[in-house]
Amino acid sequence: MAAPTPTAPTSDNELVSTENQVPAKRRRKKSMVWEHFTIEAVAGGCTRACCKRCKQTFAYSTGSKLAGTSHLKRHIALGSCPKSREKMDKKQLTPYDPSAINGGTPSTDQPRKRYRGYSSLMFDQDRSLQDMVKMIILHEYPLHIVEHSAFVTFVQNLQPRFRMIDFGTVETECLAIYQKEKQNVLQFLSTIPGRICLTLDLYMSSQTLGYMCLTGQFICGDWKLHRRILNFTLVSFPHTGNAHAGAIGKCLADWDIESKLFTITFDHSPSNDNISLFLRDLLSDKNTLAPSGRLFTVRCYAHILNLIAQNGLEAIHEIVYKVRESVKYARSSPEHEQKFMEIVQQLQITSTKTVFLDVQTQWNTTYLMLVAASEFKQAFSQLETCDSTYNEAPSAEEWKKVETLCKYLKVLYDAAHIFTGIMYPTANMYFHEAWKIQLELSNAAINEDPLVASITKQMHEKFNKYWSDCSLVLAMAVVMDPRFKMKLVEFSYSKIYGDNAGEYVKIVDETIHDLFLEYVTQPLPLTPAYEEQSPGAVEAKEGGQLLASSDGLLDFDVYISEMACNHQSKSELDQYLEESLIPRIQEFDILNWWKLNKLKYPTLSQMARDILAIPTATVTSEFMFSTGNKVLDDYRSSLKPETVEAIVCAKDWLQYQHQQELTETSNAIVKVEF
């Protein structure tokens, strides 16, 4: 078989056969790249594509094999050609136009063919800058990253046309993004139908500066629970109640939410009592519910669990130290681990757990370390007998104390762990766990075993104070749960208070009825029956009432509604409480239940919206077990206070937007797949 005849380029840049007997069929080239390249022959029967502007050449054919045109498109469209890049830098927002790159006037004619991706090849310096600054905010990169040589090289190689910026520009852009997003949050807050609850959290910096983080929690018109950081403000350190109170008052005025504030949640610092008094005075003329309400001040649930867990661990801190050192020794080297495992096998200890060291600022890890180590107590005792360098094994009496403490730490652990997978728990969820803790610690305090009483004494004292302050808030929240209402309150109080339970149940009942009466005096938002009118509906008001609608019977609807209110023998609250409990299902969405029943209980649903939004913890689930103080890192501590506030708040606000975009994208993908 004869070898293929070599080809050669013609004047019109087409590859044709040089064999006279069988002329090759001409094929017209359609790709737009040939407006910017010529084909040149090279040795060995190969050809290369040469850029008309920069004269750089690229492989095009080797004998009968063509290299394609994708690499040629990238050279022109992505700015690799220095001559084209100079031209495009002068016109950054203009999409790729062949005539513009060639130095001519951009063509207004529809191109014969657009090759894929050209519509997305538009470069925007401003948008790229915004994306980079948002990346820095969202991922907490140092603002100086834009001056790091490796980062500059990476960006320039990725997009040579991007003009790098310095630290000062990044800082300015962060403040601009903060102000823009703040306006969006302000607009959002102005649309919520209910009240706003606040949480106060404190941070320290390495420069002995103190910051106050104020977070708002609320339920929107679509019955979704939201949480937004509102302020991250520099305050005097050491922290004082007066400084915090003044900062909170300024925040309320800045966000224009003085009349909307419902509750504020603190940790258990004594200085917070002064803040509560200050705010009551400040809001006395501007807020009809917050100053007089007995729900105004709430203590942090996570903080009290951390405190009493630390109290329990402190009661036997010397034994905890021994256990920690024992675990450390057993895992300090491969030889020690092997020796320890040999002893475990000899003693035939069967356990699914393994010994591990705790993180001392996370009390749950200390609890789990003690639980695991106690299953290997015999192995540690045997190790001390056969290894002269190890002498930290707890005695049998000490192991008994560990097991006693773990019994009560388990109650705390279970009560806290249930919230670790929930981003923003509603207030009704906390009562279930809190009353069990109160019952367990109350019984422990009067236990005949002196060991139990000594270990749990301080734990009970601290939690009993929390229960006295917050049980009313927690009970009212669970009453708003149609699966429990007053029945769970009655049941749990009978366990805790015995014959005196009726007195405490009465307090909850009276308080919730008093609060409902306050809501009755508040104006209700229009129901959908009055909001969703046809475009041709004529709406007129006289004496505050609608008189006409598209069907002429809107005034009749108002009349019927008034008659029902006047002749109703029982309030919405009483009707709700007397109705049967709904079945307890695992995946119950309480907010969706109230959303579906807001027409049936228009006033009560407003009250439920505000109560269920109460944050009973100042921290999110990832900090539920943390016992350490919150400290700003050294880099953020070095920034200006206004910059710190801007990047902390903007990160929180941008995160929410990012989550919304991901959700929308995910939903769109699901729809397409369906």
XYZ file of C-alpha atoms in Angstrom:
674
model
C 0.000 0.000 0.000
C 1.431 3.379 -0.996
C 2.262 5.926 1.657
C -0.027 8.950 1.877
C 0.990 11.811 -0.291
C 2.275 14.837 1.656
C 0.258 18.009 1.632
C 1.245 21.620 1.321
C -0.520 24.855 2.134
C -2.063 26.907 -0.611
C -2.415 30.636 -0.838
C -5.832 30.573 0.824
C -4.461 28.617 3.776
C -6.214 25.379 2.883
C -4.508 21.992 2.979
C -4.653 20.310 -0.476
C -3.056 17.220 -1.971
C 0.064 17.642 -4.090
C -0.764 14.519 -6.071
C -2.051 15.513 -9.505
C -4.004 12.350 -10.144
C -6.365 12.625 -7.138
C -7.006 16.260 -6.232
C -8.285 16.708 -2.675
C -11.695 18.258 -2.175
C -11.536 21.785 -0.883
C -13.167 22.286 2.550
C -14.071 25.796 3.549
C -12.872 26.691 7.045
C -15.660 28.010 9.273
C -13.884 28.623 12.573
C -13.510 32.270 13.584
C -9.922 31.712 14.698
C -8.740 31.866 11.075
C -9.470 35.582 11.113
C -6.489 35.843 13.484
C -4.168 33.072 12.287
C -2.381 32.029 9.112
C -1.040 28.559 8.357
C 2.664 28.223 7.638
C 4.484 25.149 6.414
C 7.430 23.791 8.383
C 9.838 20.949 7.828
C 8.659 17.359 7.637
C 5.345 18.108 5.984
C 3.965 19.759 9.129
C 2.187 23.101 9.485
C 1.856 25.642 12.282
C -0.754 28.327 12.940
C 0.779 31.792 13.274
C -0.956 34.616 15.189
C -1.301 37.660 12.926
C -0.728 40.065 15.841
C 2.019 38.624 18.041
C 3.480 36.218 15.441
C 3.555 33.361 17.966
C 3.111 29.962 16.286
C 1.185 26.893 17.420
C 1.089 23.319 16.171
C -1.660 22.747 13.626
C -0.887 19.592 11.641
C 1.677 16.804 11.568
C 1.277 15.070 8.277
C -2.338 13.918 8.039
C -3.162 14.607 11.713
C -4.770 17.948 12.669
C -4.221 19.470 16.122
C -7.575 21.231 16.299
C -8.311 24.888 17.134
C -9.144 24.935 20.879
C -5.660 26.128 21.849
C -5.897 28.845 19.212
C -9.209 30.063 20.634
C -7.725 30.263 24.119
C -4.806 32.322 22.820
C -7.132 34.960 21.426
C -10.092 34.897 23.802
C -8.429 34.455 27.227
C -5.880 37.213 26.854
C -2.777 35.092 26.274
C -1.885 37.125 23.196
C -0.054 40.217 24.503
C -1.207 42.375 21.599
C -4.826 41.336 22.046
C -4.553 41.839 25.804
C -3.376 45.427 25.325
C -6.393 46.071 23.173
C -8.828 44.364 25.557
C -7.465 46.170 28.635
C -8.769 49.376 27.138
C -12.209 47.853 26.804
C -12.628 45.444 29.751
C -16.400 45.154 29.714
C -16.679 44.404 25.994
C -17.194 40.751 25.064
C -14.869 39.186 22.561
C -15.213 40.781 19.122
C -12.829 39.682 16.349
C -12.892 43.028 14.559
C -12.110 44.902 17.765
C -9.071 42.729 18.461
C -7.794 43.311 14.933
C -7.824 47.041 15.543
C -10.991 47.795 13.658
C -14.391 49.025 14.724
C -16.449 46.441 16.630
C -18.832 44.757 14.267
C -22.567 45.196 14.784
C -23.384 42.328 12.428
C -24.457 38.995 13.834
C -21.450 36.650 13.471
C -21.858 33.644 11.272
C -20.972 31.362 14.153
C -20.108 31.912 17.822
C -17.778 29.375 19.271
C -18.651 27.968 22.643
C -17.970 29.951 25.817
C -17.384 33.354 24.225
C -20.435 34.836 25.953
C -18.826 34.095 29.343
C -15.340 35.371 28.470
C -16.123 38.949 29.489
C -13.704 40.267 32.120
C -14.862 42.769 34.724
C -12.199 44.270 36.998
C -14.725 45.646 39.479
C -16.664 42.422 39.802
C -13.487 40.383 40.161
C -12.351 42.763 42.882
C -15.663 42.371 44.709
C -15.482 38.580 44.452
C -11.955 38.543 45.855
C -12.848 40.776 48.821
C -15.918 38.665 49.575
C -13.711 35.573 49.477
C -11.367 37.198 52.003
C -14.306 38.048 54.285
C -16.085 34.699 54.032
C -13.008 32.550 54.611
C -11.362 34.872 57.159
C -8.205 35.287 55.123
C -5.888 38.097 56.269
C -6.534 41.327 54.416
C -2.807 41.465 53.632
C -3.123 38.359 51.438
C -3.354 40.652 48.398
C 0.249 41.695 49.072
C 1.597 38.151 49.497
C 3.917 37.425 46.570
C 2.675 33.881 45.975
C -0.956 35.022 45.902
C -0.119 37.870 43.507
C 1.661 35.411 41.195
C -1.287 33.013 41.311
C -3.803 35.727 40.405
C -1.642 37.160 37.621
C -1.181 33.748 36.041
C -4.892 33.047 36.350
C -5.963 36.390 34.857
C -3.142 38.675 33.706
C -5.553 41.549 33.103
C -6.564 41.749 36.779
C -4.985 44.793 38.459
C -3.844 43.781 41.952
C -4.685 45.989 44.929
C -3.082 46.724 48.284
C -4.194 46.304 51.919
C -5.726 49.784 52.107
C -7.975 49.114 49.128
C -9.125 45.784 50.581
C -9.965 47.481 53.869
C -11.949 50.176 52.064
C -13.807 47.554 50.024
C -14.639 45.576 53.181
C -16.205 48.670 54.729
C -18.140 49.347 51.517
C -19.488 45.781 51.396
C -20.434 46.045 55.082
C -22.411 49.245 54.490
C -24.158 47.797 51.446
C -25.114 44.576 53.193
C -26.195 46.497 56.276
C -28.775 48.334 54.196
C -30.094 44.981 52.982
C -30.405 43.714 56.569
C -32.107 46.960 57.620
C -34.631 46.518 54.825
C -35.198 42.900 55.844
C -35.734 43.802 59.504
C -38.303 46.406 58.521
C -40.434 43.708 56.883
C -40.617 41.167 59.699
C -44.081 40.956 61.273
C -43.001 39.986 64.777
C -40.522 40.930 67.460
C -36.738 40.670 67.584
C -34.818 38.893 70.335
C -31.206 39.716 71.111
C -28.246 37.764 72.438
C -25.150 39.305 74.005
C -21.783 37.592 73.702
C -18.372 38.879 74.782
C -14.977 38.518 73.127
C -11.502 39.389 74.299
C -8.512 40.295 72.158
C -4.810 39.717 72.622
C -4.457 43.478 73.082
C -6.704 43.470 76.183
C -9.542 45.016 74.178
C -13.092 43.817 74.668
C -15.742 43.344 72.002
C -19.475 42.916 72.400
C -21.294 40.782 69.818
C -24.997 41.558 69.560
C -27.080 39.098 67.544
C -30.727 39.367 66.542
C -33.020 36.344 66.227
C -36.504 36.496 64.735
C -39.089 34.659 62.643
C -39.888 36.171 59.264
C -43.218 36.413 57.484
C -42.653 33.012 55.892
C -42.217 31.471 59.363
C -38.491 30.820 59.030
C -36.160 31.351 61.981
C -33.316 33.782 61.248
C -30.233 34.800 63.183
C -28.110 37.829 62.218
C -25.121 39.468 63.863
C -26.079 43.122 64.209
C -23.038 44.646 65.892
C -19.518 43.665 66.881
C -18.572 46.669 68.957
C -15.484 47.661 70.917
C -16.334 48.120 74.619
C -14.298 48.842 77.706
C -12.343 45.997 79.270
C -12.720 44.638 81.891
C -16.343 44.389 80.840
C -18.812 46.503 82.799
C -22.586 46.529 82.758
C -22.817 50.278 82.092
C -20.565 50.067 79.033
C -22.585 47.205 77.620
C -25.896 48.877 78.325
C -24.822 52.035 76.513
C -23.560 50.043 73.514
C -26.794 48.046 73.327
C -28.894 51.200 73.483
C -26.888 52.694 70.609
C -27.339 49.509 68.609
C -31.113 49.473 69.112
C -31.369 53.071 67.925
C -29.037 52.446 64.967
C -31.122 49.521 63.731
C -34.423 51.217 64.677
C -35.640 48.178 66.621
C -36.304 49.741 70.027
C -40.038 49.163 69.658
C -39.513 45.608 68.372
C -37.246 44.218 71.092
C -38.828 41.260 72.902
C -36.105 39.568 74.973
C -32.358 39.689 75.500
C -30.260 36.639 76.371
C -27.081 36.900 78.482
C -24.575 34.595 80.042
C -24.515 34.313 83.843
C -22.320 37.313 84.620
C -23.669 39.424 87.538
C -23.034 42.628 85.553
C -25.798 41.646 83.137
C -28.436 42.446 85.768
C -27.504 46.120 85.406
C -27.913 45.892 81.642
C -31.420 44.515 82.054
C -32.435 47.360 84.362
C -30.951 49.959 82.020
C -32.777 48.592 79.003
C -36.088 48.444 80.848
C -35.758 52.144 81.636
C -34.624 52.957 78.106
C -37.561 51.156 76.485
C -40.269 52.122 78.958
C -41.761 54.713 76.571
C -41.011 52.932 73.297
C -41.904 49.296 73.823
C -45.209 48.004 75.162
C -44.100 44.426 75.813
C -40.433 44.245 76.748
C -40.236 46.386 79.924
C -43.255 44.896 81.671
C -42.849 41.336 80.474
C -41.433 38.712 82.817
C -39.719 37.107 79.844
C -37.439 40.043 79.047
C -34.200 38.646 80.500
C -33.090 35.126 79.538
C -29.984 33.274 80.716
C -27.833 31.231 78.358
C -28.624 27.514 78.480
C -25.258 26.443 77.047
C -23.365 28.610 79.509
C -25.076 27.116 82.566
C -24.414 23.573 81.322
C -20.756 24.443 80.868
C -20.577 25.967 84.346
C -22.086 23.028 86.180
C -20.051 20.541 84.138
C -16.922 22.405 85.216
C -18.156 22.362 88.822
C -18.509 18.603 88.679
C -15.072 18.113 87.142
C -13.542 20.500 89.663
C -15.012 18.447 92.519
C -12.702 15.558 91.556
C -10.056 17.494 89.598
C -7.156 15.506 91.100
C -8.690 12.239 89.933
C -9.417 13.702 86.490
C -5.752 14.684 86.301
C -4.717 11.103 87.131
C -6.973 9.680 84.433
C -5.659 12.157 81.876
C -2.037 11.326 82.731
C -2.807 7.610 82.583
C -4.277 7.926 79.108
C -1.376 10.092 78.044
C 1.119 7.473 79.257
C -0.693 4.604 77.540
C -0.647 6.468 74.235
C 2.726 8.178 74.524
C 4.606 5.673 72.345
C 3.992 2.560 70.212
C 5.689 0.464 72.899
C 3.352 1.719 75.627
C 0.315 1.214 73.402
C 1.346 -2.351 72.626
C 1.984 -3.123 76.281
C -1.363 -1.651 77.302
C -3.228 -3.651 74.645
C -1.505 -6.854 75.755
C -2.781 -6.261 79.287
C -6.288 -5.596 77.943
C -6.223 -8.894 76.075
C -4.891 -10.770 79.103
C -7.708 -9.401 81.270
C -10.203 -10.167 78.500
C -11.664 -6.678 78.615
C -14.258 -6.378 75.857
C -15.069 -2.802 74.963
C -15.894 -0.963 71.776
C -14.260 2.190 73.155
C -10.626 3.262 72.982
C -8.791 5.500 75.403
C -8.079 9.006 74.112
C -6.997 12.393 75.424
C -9.490 15.195 75.908
C -9.476 18.819 74.814
C -9.587 20.588 78.145
C -11.621 23.533 76.827
C -14.338 21.131 75.599
C -15.938 19.472 78.624
C -17.747 16.886 76.494
C -14.381 15.433 75.441
C -13.339 15.189 79.096
C -16.562 13.368 79.909
C -16.082 10.925 77.024
C -12.444 10.376 78.045
C -13.534 9.471 81.586
C -16.245 7.123 80.323
C -13.837 5.305 78.015
C -11.007 5.132 80.574
C -13.277 3.733 83.301
C -13.923 0.657 81.150
C -10.175 -0.042 81.243
C -9.633 0.688 84.951
C -8.360 -2.852 85.619
C -5.874 -2.522 82.774
C -4.481 0.702 84.211
C -4.108 -0.922 87.639
C -2.293 -3.898 86.083
C -0.080 -1.557 84.055
C 1.026 0.202 87.242
C 1.953 -3.185 88.759
C 4.150 -4.332 85.878
C 5.593 -0.960 84.781
C 7.691 0.878 87.357
C 7.701 4.111 85.315
C 3.911 4.439 85.539
C 2.392 5.408 88.897
C -0.742 7.442 88.075
C -3.405 4.710 88.201
C -6.530 5.839 90.139
C -7.563 3.671 93.065
C -10.825 1.696 93.193
C -12.407 4.431 95.333
C -11.309 7.085 92.861
C -12.746 5.141 89.933
C -16.045 5.009 91.836
C -16.058 8.807 92.062
C -15.356 9.021 88.337
C -18.317 6.774 87.550
C -20.577 8.734 89.896
C -19.641 12.014 88.230
C -20.083 10.537 84.748
C -23.650 9.548 85.635
C -24.584 13.208 86.062
C -22.341 14.493 83.298
C -24.248 12.162 80.988
C -27.463 14.020 81.796
C -25.775 17.281 80.814
C -24.115 15.744 77.774
C -27.395 14.325 76.454
C -29.179 17.611 77.109
C -26.574 19.566 75.139
C -25.771 17.025 72.441
C -29.329 17.051 71.123
C -28.737 20.597 69.833
C -25.383 20.032 68.130
C -26.939 19.127 64.796
C -29.427 22.003 64.773
C -28.371 25.374 63.427
C -31.048 27.501 65.128
C -33.231 25.578 67.621
C -36.620 27.054 68.464
C -37.258 27.855 72.125
C -39.745 25.012 72.675
C -36.959 22.410 72.420
C -35.145 23.336 75.646
C -37.796 22.603 78.278
C -37.679 18.840 77.637
C -34.037 18.612 78.671
C -33.940 21.333 81.326
C -36.623 19.827 83.574
C -34.845 16.456 83.504
C -31.603 18.096 84.664
C -33.432 19.911 87.451
C -35.067 16.681 88.591
C -31.825 14.660 88.536
C -29.775 17.271 90.391
C -32.547 17.946 92.932
C -32.681 14.247 93.775
C -28.889 14.061 93.921
C -28.735 16.940 96.391
C -30.809 14.978 98.921
C -29.204 11.612 98.157
C -28.272 9.576 101.198
C -24.918 8.699 99.648
C -22.521 11.424 100.827
C -20.337 10.844 97.769
C -23.185 11.731 95.398
C -24.193 14.759 97.461
C -20.626 16.099 97.660
C -19.997 15.791 93.927
C -23.310 17.316 92.824
C -23.788 19.993 95.493
C -22.428 22.960 93.537
C -23.868 21.603 90.300
C -27.356 21.653 91.802
C -26.965 25.106 93.342
C -25.992 26.702 90.035
C -28.637 24.953 87.942
C -31.340 25.620 90.522
C -30.600 29.350 90.164
C -30.913 29.027 86.384
C -34.157 27.071 86.735
C -35.611 29.759 88.997
C -34.729 32.475 86.470
C -35.613 30.735 83.211
C -38.090 27.912 83.793
C -40.989 30.286 83.083
C -39.600 31.216 79.654
C -38.887 27.588 78.797
C -42.330 26.468 80.005
C -44.170 29.110 77.982
C -42.235 28.113 74.888
C -43.219 24.458 75.267
C -46.860 25.481 75.773
C -46.653 26.880 72.229
C -45.839 23.353 71.046
C -49.179 21.711 70.048
C -47.738 18.303 70.941
C -47.416 19.239 74.639
C -49.125 22.527 75.600
C -49.732 22.721 79.383
C -49.749 18.943 79.782
C -45.964 18.540 79.766
C -45.613 21.435 82.213
C -48.086 19.779 84.582
C -46.371 16.405 84.250
C -42.807 17.643 84.755
C -43.720 19.962 87.636
C -45.416 17.101 89.432
C -42.111 15.217 89.254
C -40.049 18.166 90.456
C -42.326 19.845 93.006
C -44.573 17.009 94.138
C -47.589 18.273 96.077
C -46.613 21.903 95.421
C -46.689 21.491 91.655
C -50.073 23.224 91.327
C -48.638 26.542 92.540
C -45.942 26.564 89.869
C -48.313 25.419 87.120
C -50.605 28.304 88.054
C -47.777 30.802 87.595
C -47.168 29.560 84.054
C -50.888 29.587 83.238
C -51.433 33.109 84.578
C -48.339 34.502 82.864
C -49.241 33.114 79.469
C -52.799 34.446 79.759
C -51.525 37.878 80.827
C -49.156 37.984 77.880
C -51.946 36.951 75.522
C -54.073 39.857 76.743
C -51.215 42.222 75.892
C -51.146 40.815 72.368
C -54.911 41.213 72.030
C -54.449 44.969 72.359
C -51.890 44.997 69.530
C -53.099 45.540 65.929
C -53.126 42.391 63.831
C -51.722 42.238 60.302
C -54.270 41.775 57.544
C -55.068 38.166 56.789
C -54.715 36.876 53.205
C -58.490 37.208 52.790
C -58.076 40.986 52.940
C -54.650 41.216 51.316
C -55.187 39.188 48.148
C -57.702 41.281 46.289
C -58.165 41.299 42.548
C -56.668 44.209 40.564
C -60.151 45.643 40.049
C -61.031 45.697 43.704
C -62.044 49.064 45.095
C -60.750 49.574 48.596
C -62.007 52.373 50.810
C -61.531 52.970 54.494
C -63.927 54.609 56.867
C -63.429 54.474 60.607
C -60.478 52.103 60.069
C -62.561 49.404 58.294
C -62.656 48.207 54.705
C -66.005 48.854 53.057
C -65.887 47.319 49.608
C -64.166 44.582 47.645
C -64.258 43.019 44.215
C -67.349 40.977 45.090
C -68.941 43.645 47.255
C -68.938 41.449 50.364
C -65.684 42.416 52.057
C -67.564 44.606 54.536
C -69.820 41.609 55.262
C -66.715 39.531 56.058
C -65.571 42.193 58.505
C -69.043 42.226 60.104
C -69.012 38.446 60.569
C -65.522 38.596 62.020
C -66.584 41.241 64.548
C -69.688 39.280 65.523
C -67.577 36.168 66.093
C -65.223 38.130 68.343
C -68.046 39.695 70.331
C -69.903 36.429 70.902
C -66.902 34.218 71.386
C -67.029 32.767 74.869
C -63.454 31.480 74.832
C -60.280 33.171 73.710
C -57.972 31.780 71.073
C -55.572 30.746 73.830
C -58.211 28.820 75.763
C -59.451 27.115 72.606
C -55.878 26.131 71.729
C -55.147 24.767 75.205
C -58.382 22.761 75.383
C -57.956 21.098 72.006
C -56.378 17.646 71.929
C -52.640 17.299 71.582
C -51.443 16.452 68.120
C -49.436 13.205 67.715
C -45.734 13.373 68.568
C -43.834 12.694 65.361
C -40.070 12.774 65.066
C -39.810 15.252 62.198
C -42.268 17.850 63.472
C -41.926 21.376 62.081
C -43.470 23.619 64.712
C -43.056 26.800 62.673
C -44.828 25.254 59.714
C -47.665 24.149 62.019
C -48.211 27.717 63.190
C -47.919 28.977 59.627
C -50.772 26.663 58.621
C -52.861 27.634 61.661
C -52.301 31.400 61.729
C -55.762 32.069 60.296
C -57.347 29.947 62.992
C -55.304 31.666 65.735
C -54.445 35.136 64.370
C -53.504 36.665 67.732
C -52.070 33.569 69.368
C -49.906 32.861 66.320
C -48.344 36.312 66.712
C -47.505 35.513 70.306
C -46.198 32.062 69.359
C -43.986 33.608 66.677
C -42.261 35.849 69.220
C -41.943 33.233 71.983
C -40.544 30.538 69.695
C -37.929 33.004 68.395
C -36.441 33.533 71.876
C -32.794 32.386 71.786
C -32.197 30.462 75.002
C -28.478 30.245 74.236
C -26.065 32.987 73.203
C -23.907 30.582 71.208
C -24.498 28.413 68.179
C -24.338 24.640 68.346
C -20.594 24.381 67.628
C -19.839 26.224 70.889
C -22.316 24.258 73.006
C -19.548 22.465 74.963
C -16.903 25.178 74.984
C -15.654 26.255 78.415
C -13.037 28.782 77.270
C -13.485 32.496 76.694
C -13.990 33.683 73.148
C -10.803 35.349 71.963
C -10.099 37.205 68.733
C -7.047 35.934 66.907
C -3.913 38.073 66.842
C -4.472 39.249 63.278
C -7.998 40.538 63.800
C -6.938 42.091 67.083
C -4.421 44.188 65.140
C -7.070 45.705 62.852
C -9.061 48.863 63.470
C -12.256 48.245 65.507
C -14.450 49.455 62.647
C -12.709 47.046 60.279
C -13.182 44.164 62.711
C -16.888 44.927 62.974
C -17.205 45.195 59.197
C -15.605 41.821 58.408
C -17.341 39.956 61.269
C -20.809 41.269 60.411
C -20.324 41.083 56.646
C -19.185 37.461 56.896
C -22.373 36.562 58.765
C -24.591 38.348 56.249
C -22.752 37.035 53.170
C -22.835 33.483 54.527
C -26.614 33.598 54.598
C -26.728 34.820 50.998
C -24.273 32.118 49.956
C -26.423 29.433 51.610
C -29.500 30.796 49.839
C -27.716 30.681 46.478
C -26.568 27.109 47.099
C -30.118 26.101 48.051
C -31.568 27.720 44.938
C -28.922 26.056 42.747
C -29.590 22.683 44.371
C -33.333 23.060 43.891
C -32.817 24.010 40.252
C -30.658 20.927 39.668
C -33.277 18.696 41.281
C -35.979 20.166 39.055
C -33.878 19.624 35.939
C -33.125 16.034 36.928
C -36.786 15.408 37.663
